[in-house]
Coordinates of C-alpha atoms in Angstrom, one line a residue:
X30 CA -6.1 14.9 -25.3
X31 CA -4.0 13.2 -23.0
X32 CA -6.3 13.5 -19.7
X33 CA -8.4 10.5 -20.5
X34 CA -5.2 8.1 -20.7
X35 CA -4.1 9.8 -17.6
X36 CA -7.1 9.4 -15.8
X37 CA -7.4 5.8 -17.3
X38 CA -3.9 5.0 -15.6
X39 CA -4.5 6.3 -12.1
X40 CA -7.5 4.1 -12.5
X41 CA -6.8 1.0 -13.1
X42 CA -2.5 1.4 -12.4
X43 CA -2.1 3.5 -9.8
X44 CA -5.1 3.3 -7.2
X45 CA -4.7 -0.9 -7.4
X46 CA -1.5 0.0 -5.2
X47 CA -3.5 1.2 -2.6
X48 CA -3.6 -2.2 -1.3
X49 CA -0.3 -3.0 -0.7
X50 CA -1.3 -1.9 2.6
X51 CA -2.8 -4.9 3.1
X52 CA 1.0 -6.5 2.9
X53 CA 1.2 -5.3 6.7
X54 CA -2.2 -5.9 8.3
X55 CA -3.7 -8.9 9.1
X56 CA -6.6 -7.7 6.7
X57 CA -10.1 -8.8 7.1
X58 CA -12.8 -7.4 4.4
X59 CA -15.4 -7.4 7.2
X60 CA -12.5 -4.5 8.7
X61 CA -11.7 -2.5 6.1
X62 CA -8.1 -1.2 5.3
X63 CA -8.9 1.1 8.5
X64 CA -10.1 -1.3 11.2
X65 CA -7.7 -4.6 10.1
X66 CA -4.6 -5.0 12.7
X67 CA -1.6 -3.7 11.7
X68 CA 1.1 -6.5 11.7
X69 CA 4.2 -4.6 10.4
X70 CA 6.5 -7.5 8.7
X71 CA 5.1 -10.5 10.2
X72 CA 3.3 -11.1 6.6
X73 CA 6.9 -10.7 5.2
X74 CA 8.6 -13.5 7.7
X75 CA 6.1 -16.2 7.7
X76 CA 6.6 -15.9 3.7
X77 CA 10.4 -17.1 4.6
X78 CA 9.5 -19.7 7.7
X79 CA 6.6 -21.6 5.2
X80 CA 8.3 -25.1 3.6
X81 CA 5.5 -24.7 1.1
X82 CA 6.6 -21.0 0.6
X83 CA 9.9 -21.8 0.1
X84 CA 9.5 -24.9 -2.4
X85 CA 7.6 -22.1 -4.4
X86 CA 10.0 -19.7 -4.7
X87 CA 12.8 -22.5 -5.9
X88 CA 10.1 -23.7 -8.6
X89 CA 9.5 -20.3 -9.1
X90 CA 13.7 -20.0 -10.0
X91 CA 14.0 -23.1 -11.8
X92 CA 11.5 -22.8 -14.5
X93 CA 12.1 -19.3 -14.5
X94 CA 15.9 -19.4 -15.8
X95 CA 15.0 -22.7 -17.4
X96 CA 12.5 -20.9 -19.9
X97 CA 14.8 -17.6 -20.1
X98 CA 17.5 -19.9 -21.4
X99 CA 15.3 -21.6 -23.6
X100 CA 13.9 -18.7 -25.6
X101 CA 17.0 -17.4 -25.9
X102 CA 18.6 -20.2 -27.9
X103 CA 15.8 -22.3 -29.2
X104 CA 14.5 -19.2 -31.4
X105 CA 18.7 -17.8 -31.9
X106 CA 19.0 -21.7 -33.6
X107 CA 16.0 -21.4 -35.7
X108 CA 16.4 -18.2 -37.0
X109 CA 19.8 -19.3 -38.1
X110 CA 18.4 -22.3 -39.8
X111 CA 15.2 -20.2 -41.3
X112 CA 17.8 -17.9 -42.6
X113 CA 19.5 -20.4 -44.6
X114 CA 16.2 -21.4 -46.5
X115 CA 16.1 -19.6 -50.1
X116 CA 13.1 -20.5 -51.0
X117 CA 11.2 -17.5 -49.7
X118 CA 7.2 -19.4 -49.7
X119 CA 8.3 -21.8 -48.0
X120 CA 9.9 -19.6 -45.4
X121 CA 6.8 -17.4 -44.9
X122 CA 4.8 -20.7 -44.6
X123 CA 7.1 -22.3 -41.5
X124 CA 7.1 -18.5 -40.4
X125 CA 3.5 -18.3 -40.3
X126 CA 3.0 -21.6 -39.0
X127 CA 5.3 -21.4 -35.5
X128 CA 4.2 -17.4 -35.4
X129 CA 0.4 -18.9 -34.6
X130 CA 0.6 -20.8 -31.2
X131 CA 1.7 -16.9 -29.7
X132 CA -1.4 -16.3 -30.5
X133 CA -3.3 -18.2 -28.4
X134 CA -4.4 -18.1 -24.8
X135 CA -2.9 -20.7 -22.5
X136 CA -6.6 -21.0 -21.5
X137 CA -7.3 -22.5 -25.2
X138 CA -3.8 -24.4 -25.2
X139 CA -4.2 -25.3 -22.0
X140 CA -7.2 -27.3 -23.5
X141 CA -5.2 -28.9 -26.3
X142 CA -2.2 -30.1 -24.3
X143 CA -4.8 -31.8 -22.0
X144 CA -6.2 -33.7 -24.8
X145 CA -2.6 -34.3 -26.6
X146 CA -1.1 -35.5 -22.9
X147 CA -4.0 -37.4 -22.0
X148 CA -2.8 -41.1 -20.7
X149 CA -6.2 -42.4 -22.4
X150 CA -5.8 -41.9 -26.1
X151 CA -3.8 -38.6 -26.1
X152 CA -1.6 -37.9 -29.5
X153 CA 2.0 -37.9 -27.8
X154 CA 0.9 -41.0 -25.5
X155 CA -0.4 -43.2 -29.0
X156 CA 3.4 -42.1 -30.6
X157 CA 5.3 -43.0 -27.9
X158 CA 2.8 -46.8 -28.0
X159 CA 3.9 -47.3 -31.6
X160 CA 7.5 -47.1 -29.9
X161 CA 6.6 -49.9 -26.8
X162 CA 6.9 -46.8 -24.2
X163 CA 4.6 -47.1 -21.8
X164 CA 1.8 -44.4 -21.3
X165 CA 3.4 -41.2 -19.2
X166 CA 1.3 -38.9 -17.3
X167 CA 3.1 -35.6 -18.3
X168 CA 0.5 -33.1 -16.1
X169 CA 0.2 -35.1 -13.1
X170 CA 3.6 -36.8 -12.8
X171 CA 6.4 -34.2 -10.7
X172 CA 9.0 -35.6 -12.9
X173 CA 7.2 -34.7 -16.0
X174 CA 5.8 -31.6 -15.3
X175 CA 8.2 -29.2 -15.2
X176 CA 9.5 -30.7 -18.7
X177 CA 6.0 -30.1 -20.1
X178 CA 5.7 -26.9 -18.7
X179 CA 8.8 -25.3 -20.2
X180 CA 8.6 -27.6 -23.5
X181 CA 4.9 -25.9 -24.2
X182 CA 6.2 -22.3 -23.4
X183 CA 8.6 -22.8 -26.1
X184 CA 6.0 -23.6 -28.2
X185 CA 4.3 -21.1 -28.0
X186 CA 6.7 -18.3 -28.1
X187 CA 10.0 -19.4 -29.7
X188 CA 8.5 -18.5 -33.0
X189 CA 7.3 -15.1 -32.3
X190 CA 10.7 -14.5 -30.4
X191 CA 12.8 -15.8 -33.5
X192 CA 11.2 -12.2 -35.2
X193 CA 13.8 -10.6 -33.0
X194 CA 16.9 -12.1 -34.4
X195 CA 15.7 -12.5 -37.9
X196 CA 15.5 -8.7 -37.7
X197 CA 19.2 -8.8 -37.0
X198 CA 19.6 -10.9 -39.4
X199 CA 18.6 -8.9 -42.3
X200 CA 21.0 -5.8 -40.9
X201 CA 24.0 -7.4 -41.3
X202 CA 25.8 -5.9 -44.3
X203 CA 26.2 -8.4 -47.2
X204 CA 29.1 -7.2 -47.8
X205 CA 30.6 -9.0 -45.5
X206 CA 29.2 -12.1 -46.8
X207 CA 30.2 -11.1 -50.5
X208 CA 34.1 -10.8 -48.7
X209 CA 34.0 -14.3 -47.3
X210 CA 32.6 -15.9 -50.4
X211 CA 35.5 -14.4 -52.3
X212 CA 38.3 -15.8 -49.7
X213 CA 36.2 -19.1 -50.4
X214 CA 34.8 -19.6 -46.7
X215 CA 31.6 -21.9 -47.6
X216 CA 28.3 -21.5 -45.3
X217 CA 29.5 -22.9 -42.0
X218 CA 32.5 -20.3 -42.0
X219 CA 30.3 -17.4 -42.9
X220 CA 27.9 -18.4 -39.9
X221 CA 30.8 -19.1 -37.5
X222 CA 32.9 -16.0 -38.7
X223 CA 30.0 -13.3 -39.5
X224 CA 26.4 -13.9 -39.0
X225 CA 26.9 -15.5 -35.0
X226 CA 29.4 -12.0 -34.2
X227 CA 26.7 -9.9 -35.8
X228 CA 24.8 -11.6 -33.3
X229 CA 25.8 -11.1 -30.5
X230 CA 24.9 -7.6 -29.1
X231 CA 21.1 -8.2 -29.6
X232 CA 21.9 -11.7 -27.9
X233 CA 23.1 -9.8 -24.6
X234 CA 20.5 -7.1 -25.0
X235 CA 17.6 -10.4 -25.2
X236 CA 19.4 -12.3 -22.1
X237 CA 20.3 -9.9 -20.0
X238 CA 16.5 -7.8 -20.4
X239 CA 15.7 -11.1 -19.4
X240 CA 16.8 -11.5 -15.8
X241 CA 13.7 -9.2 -15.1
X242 CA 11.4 -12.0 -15.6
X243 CA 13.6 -14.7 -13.3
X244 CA 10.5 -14.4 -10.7
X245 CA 8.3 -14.5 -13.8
X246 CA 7.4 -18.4 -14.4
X247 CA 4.4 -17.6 -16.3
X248 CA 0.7 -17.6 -14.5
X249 CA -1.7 -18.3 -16.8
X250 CA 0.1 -21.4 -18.3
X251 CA 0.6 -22.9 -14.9
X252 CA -2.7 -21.7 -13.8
X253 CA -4.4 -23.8 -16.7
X254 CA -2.2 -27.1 -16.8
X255 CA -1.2 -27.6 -13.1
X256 CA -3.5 -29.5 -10.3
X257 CA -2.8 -30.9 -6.6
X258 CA -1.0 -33.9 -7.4
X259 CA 2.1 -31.9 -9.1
X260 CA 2.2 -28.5 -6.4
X261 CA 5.2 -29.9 -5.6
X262 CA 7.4 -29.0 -9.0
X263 CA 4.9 -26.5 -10.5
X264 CA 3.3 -24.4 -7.8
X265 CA 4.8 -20.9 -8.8
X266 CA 4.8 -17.6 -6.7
X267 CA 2.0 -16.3 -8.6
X268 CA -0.1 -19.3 -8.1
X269 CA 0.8 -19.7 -4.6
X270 CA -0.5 -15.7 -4.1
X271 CA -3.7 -16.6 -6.1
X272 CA -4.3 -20.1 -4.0
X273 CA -3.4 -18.6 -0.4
X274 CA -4.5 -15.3 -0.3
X275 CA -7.7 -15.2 -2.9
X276 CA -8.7 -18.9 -2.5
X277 CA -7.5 -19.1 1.2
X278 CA -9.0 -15.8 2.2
X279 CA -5.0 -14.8 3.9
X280 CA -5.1 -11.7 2.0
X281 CA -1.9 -10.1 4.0
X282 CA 0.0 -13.1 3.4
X283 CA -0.8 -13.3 0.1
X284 CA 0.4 -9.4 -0.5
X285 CA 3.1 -9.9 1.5
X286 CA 4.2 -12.4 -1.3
X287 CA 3.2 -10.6 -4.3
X288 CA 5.4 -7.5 -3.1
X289 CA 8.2 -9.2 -2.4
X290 CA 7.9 -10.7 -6.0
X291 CA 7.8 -7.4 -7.3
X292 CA 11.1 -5.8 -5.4
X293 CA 13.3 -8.0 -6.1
X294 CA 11.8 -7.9 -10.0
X295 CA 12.4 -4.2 -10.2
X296 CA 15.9 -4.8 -8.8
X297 CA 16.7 -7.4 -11.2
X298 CA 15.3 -4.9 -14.1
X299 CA 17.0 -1.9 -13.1
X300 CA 20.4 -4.6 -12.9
X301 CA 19.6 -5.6 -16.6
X302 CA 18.8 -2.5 -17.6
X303 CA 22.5 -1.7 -16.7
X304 CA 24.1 -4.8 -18.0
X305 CA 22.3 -4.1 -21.0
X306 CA 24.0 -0.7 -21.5
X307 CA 27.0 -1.8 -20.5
X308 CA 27.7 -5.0 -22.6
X309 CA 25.8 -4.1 -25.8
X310 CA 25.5 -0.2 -25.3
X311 CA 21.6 -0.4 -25.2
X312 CA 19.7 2.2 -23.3
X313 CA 16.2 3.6 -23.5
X314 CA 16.7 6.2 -21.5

């Protein structure tokens, strides 16, 4: 039973790595993996003497941690404030209702945002009119994009993220709750003194499970909303690997890249991993 799945993995998982190789040749398809000149780590240090390399890997950072913070408190706040509604229809409904952007593909968001952003009759740009602000060209401004970037990825996802701590939510014993209300604490007390403490061991597990993704700015959402004139604050890693070494045809280089992208993840995974157990006593293994 289990030979298909196998066989499925060294497919498509496994025999992909193959070309790592190409991270340490100067690869040419015309060559082959056998005829291409080996280069050793000269792939690895141009990656570290190219500006535009460089500017990639800090955008990379910054909107990396940026969103990591973000979903960690923006769905932590509204699962505290979804928790104090008591009437349960309209729970489900705001429930349902932020759940359905996760949904979506950036490629079909990526569509909407262009026509809610657009500097020519755009949603956001008529509200901010009605206001006297002046039209702002949030994909194609460097001081905008980033903002728009991260501001969308919480749209998208704090909702299905916020299933996480209303799960912890419902295991805290009410009889805690049913203590406080009989020393008279009133709402804010019980959320300062019980339901944020019950909180905070999944909070560790979420954040620190998170510094796996801090090279992990998200390619298909940049992919779809970013274009030459903002490269400058929003080219990523992964967009730089797809525009250099697919687009540019500088398939070492671009391998080069993508590996080093993916050791320092694993390092940062196997770091969390550890933190993890440590802090909040969560292991998998």
């Amino acid at each position: 039973m289990l030979i298909p799945g196998i066989v499925l993995v060294l497919i498509f998982s496994y025999m992909p790595m193959l070309g790592l190789i190409m991270a340490f040749q100067d690869f040419q398809p015309q060559h082959g993996f056998f005829r291409s000149e080996w280069v050793g780590f000269e792939n690895f240090t141009l990656m570290f003497e190219y500006p535009d390399a460089r500017q990639v890997i800090w955008n990379t950072l910054i909107i990396a941690v940026i969103k990591i913070v973000a979903h960690l408190f923006v769905p932590l706040v509204f699962a505290l404030l979804l928790n104090e509604v008591r009437k349960m229809l309209f729970k489900r409904f705001v429930q349902t209702l932020v759940y359905l952007p996760h949904f979506l593909s950036w490629v079909i968001l990526g569509g909407i945002l262009l026509d809610m952003l657009s500097t020519d009759g755009g949603l956001v740009n008529q509200a901010l009119g009605w206001f006297g602000i002046e039209p702002i060209f949030f994909l194609g401004d460097n001081d905008w994009f980033r903002f728009t970037v991260i501001a969308s990825d919480v749209w998208k996802d704090f909702g299905f993220s916020t299933i996480i701590f209303l799960a912890a939510l419902s295991g805290i014993n009410p009889d805690f709750y049913e203590a406080a209300l009989i020393d008279g604490a009133n709402r804010w007390q019980q959320v300062f003194k019980i339901t944020l403490p019950s909180l905070i061991p999944i909070t560790i597990v979420v954040a620190t499970l998170s510094l796996g993704n801090v090279l992990n700015a998200g390619f298909d959402q940049i992919f779809n909303l970013y274009n030459p004139l903002v490269y400058e604050k929003g080219d990523i890693i992964d967009t730089y690997v797809y525009r250099v070494g697919l687009i540019g045809g500088n398939f070492g280089f671009g391998t080069a890249v993508g590996v080093f992208k993916s050791l320092v993840s694993l390092i940062l995974i196997v770091i969390s991993y550890r933190l993890a157990y440590k802090l909040a006593n969560y292991r998998i293994f």
